[in-house]
PDB file of C-alpha atoms in Angstrom:
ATOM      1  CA  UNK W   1       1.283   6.147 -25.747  1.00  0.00           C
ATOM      2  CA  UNK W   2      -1.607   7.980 -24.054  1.00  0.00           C
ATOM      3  CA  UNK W   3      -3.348   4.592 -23.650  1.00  0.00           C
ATOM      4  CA  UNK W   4      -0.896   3.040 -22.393  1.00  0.00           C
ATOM      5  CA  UNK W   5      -0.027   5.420 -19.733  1.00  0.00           C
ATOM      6  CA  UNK W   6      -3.122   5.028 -18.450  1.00  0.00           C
ATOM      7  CA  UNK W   7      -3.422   1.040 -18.549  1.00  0.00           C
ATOM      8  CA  UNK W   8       0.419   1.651 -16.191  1.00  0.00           C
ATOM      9  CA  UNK W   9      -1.326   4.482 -13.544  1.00  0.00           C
ATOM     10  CA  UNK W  10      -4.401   2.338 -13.161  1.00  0.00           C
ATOM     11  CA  UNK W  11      -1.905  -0.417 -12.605  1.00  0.00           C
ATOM     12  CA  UNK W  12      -0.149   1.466  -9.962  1.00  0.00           C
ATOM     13  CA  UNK W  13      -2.883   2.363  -8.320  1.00  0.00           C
ATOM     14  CA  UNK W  14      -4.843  -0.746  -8.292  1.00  0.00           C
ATOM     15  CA  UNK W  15      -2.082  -2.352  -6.619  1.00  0.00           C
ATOM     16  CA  UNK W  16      -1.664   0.632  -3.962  1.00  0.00           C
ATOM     17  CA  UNK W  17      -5.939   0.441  -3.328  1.00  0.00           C
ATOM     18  CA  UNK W  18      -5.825  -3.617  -3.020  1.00  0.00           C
ATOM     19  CA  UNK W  19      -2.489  -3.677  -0.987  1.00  0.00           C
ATOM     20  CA  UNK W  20      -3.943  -0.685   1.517  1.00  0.00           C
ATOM     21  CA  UNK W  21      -7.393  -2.777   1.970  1.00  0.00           C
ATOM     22  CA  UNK W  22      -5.430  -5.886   3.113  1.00  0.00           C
ATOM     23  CA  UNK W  23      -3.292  -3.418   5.654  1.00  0.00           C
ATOM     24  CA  UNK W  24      -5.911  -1.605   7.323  1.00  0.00           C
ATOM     25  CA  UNK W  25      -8.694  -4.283   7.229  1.00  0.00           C
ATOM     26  CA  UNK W  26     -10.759  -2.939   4.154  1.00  0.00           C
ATOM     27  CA  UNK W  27     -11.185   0.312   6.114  1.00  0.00           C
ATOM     28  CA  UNK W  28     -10.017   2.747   3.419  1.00  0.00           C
ATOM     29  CA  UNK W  29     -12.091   5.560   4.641  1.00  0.00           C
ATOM     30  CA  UNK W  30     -10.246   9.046   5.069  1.00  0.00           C
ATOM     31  CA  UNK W  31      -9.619   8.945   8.762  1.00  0.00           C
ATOM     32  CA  UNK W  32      -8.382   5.676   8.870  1.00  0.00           C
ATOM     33  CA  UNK W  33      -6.041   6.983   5.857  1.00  0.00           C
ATOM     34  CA  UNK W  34      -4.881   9.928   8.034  1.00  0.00           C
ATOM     35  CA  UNK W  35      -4.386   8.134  11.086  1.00  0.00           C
ATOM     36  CA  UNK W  36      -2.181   5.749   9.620  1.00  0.00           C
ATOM     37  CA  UNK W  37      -0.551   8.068   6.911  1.00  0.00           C
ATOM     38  CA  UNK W  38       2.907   6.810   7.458  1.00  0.00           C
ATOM     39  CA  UNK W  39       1.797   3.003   6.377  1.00  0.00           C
ATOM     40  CA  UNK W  40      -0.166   5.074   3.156  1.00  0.00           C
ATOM     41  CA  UNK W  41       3.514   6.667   2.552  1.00  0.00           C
ATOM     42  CA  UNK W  42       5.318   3.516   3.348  1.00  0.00           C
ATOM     43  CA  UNK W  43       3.332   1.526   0.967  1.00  0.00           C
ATOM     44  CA  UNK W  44       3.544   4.261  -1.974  1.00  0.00           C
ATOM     45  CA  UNK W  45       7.284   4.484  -1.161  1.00  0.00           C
ATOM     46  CA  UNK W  46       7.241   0.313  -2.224  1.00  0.00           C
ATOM     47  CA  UNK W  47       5.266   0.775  -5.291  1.00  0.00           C
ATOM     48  CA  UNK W  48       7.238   3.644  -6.860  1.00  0.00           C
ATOM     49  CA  UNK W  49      10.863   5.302  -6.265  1.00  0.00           C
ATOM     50  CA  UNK W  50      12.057   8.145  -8.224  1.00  0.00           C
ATOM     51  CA  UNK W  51       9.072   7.990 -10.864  1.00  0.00           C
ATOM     52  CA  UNK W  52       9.953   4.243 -11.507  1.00  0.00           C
ATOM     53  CA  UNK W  53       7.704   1.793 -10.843  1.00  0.00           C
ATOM     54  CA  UNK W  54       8.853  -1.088  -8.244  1.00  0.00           C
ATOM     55  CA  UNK W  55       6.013  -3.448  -8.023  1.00  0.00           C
ATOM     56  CA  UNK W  56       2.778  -3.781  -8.707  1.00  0.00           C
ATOM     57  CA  UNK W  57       1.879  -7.357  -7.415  1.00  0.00           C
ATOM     58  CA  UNK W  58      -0.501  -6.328  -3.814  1.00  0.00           C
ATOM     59  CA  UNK W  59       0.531  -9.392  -1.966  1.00  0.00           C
ATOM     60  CA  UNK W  60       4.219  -9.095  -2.440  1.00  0.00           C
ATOM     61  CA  UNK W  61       3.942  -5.293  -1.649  1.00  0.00           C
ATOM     62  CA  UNK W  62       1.992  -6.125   1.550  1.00  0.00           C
ATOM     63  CA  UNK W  63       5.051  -8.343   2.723  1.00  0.00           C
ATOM     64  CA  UNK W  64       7.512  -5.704   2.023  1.00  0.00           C
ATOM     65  CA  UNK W  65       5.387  -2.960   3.852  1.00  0.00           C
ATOM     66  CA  UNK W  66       5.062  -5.627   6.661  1.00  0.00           C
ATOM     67  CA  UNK W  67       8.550  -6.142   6.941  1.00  0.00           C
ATOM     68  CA  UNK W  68       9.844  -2.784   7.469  1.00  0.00           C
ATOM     69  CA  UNK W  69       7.080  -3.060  10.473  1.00  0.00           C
ATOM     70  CA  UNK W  70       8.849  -3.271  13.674  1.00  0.00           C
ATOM     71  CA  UNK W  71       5.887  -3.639  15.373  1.00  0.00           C
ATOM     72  CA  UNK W  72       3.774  -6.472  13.893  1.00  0.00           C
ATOM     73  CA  UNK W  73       0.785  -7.291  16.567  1.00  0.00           C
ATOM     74  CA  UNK W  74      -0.678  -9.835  14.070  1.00  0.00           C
ATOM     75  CA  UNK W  75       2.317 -11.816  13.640  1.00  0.00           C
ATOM     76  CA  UNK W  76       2.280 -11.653  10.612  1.00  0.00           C
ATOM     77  CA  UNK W  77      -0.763 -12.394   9.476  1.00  0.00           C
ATOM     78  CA  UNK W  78      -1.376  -9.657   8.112  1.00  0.00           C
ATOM     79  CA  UNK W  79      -3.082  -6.174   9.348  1.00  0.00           C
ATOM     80  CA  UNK W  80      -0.958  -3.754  11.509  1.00  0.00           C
ATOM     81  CA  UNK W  81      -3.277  -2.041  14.410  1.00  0.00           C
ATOM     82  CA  UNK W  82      -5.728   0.757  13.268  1.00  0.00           C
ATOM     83  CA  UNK W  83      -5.490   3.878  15.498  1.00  0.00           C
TER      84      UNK W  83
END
């Protein structure tokens, strides 16, 4: 069970990494984190609810993020603006 735990939360968070470097342009430092912390929530918000895992599939998790993005500069091609 341990094992398997682990192959889920590396999983989870490989998804979260991948779809976050396709967001913010492969700039995953920590300021760029905290200046867009709301997209870091939104996207974590899309990959799990309650403790139960939504999706783990990056490109499918970037559209969803994307679409709750009312202000989409790149339309939609991906990216949202880095402040």
């Amino acid at each position: 069970d341990t094992a398997e735990n682990e192959l889920v939360l590396a999983s989870v968070l490989d998804a979260l990494v991948e779809t976050l470097a396709g967001l913010l342009r492969n700039r995953l430092d920590r300021r760029t984190l905290l200046d867009n912390l709301a997209l870091v929530l939104l996207t974590l918000d899309e990959v799990v609810d309650s403790g139960i895992i939504l999706e783990t599939n990056p490109q499918a998790l970037r559209r969803r993020v994307m679409m709750h993005s009312t202000d989409d500069p790149s339309g939609g091609q991906g990216g949202v603006p880095i402040t």
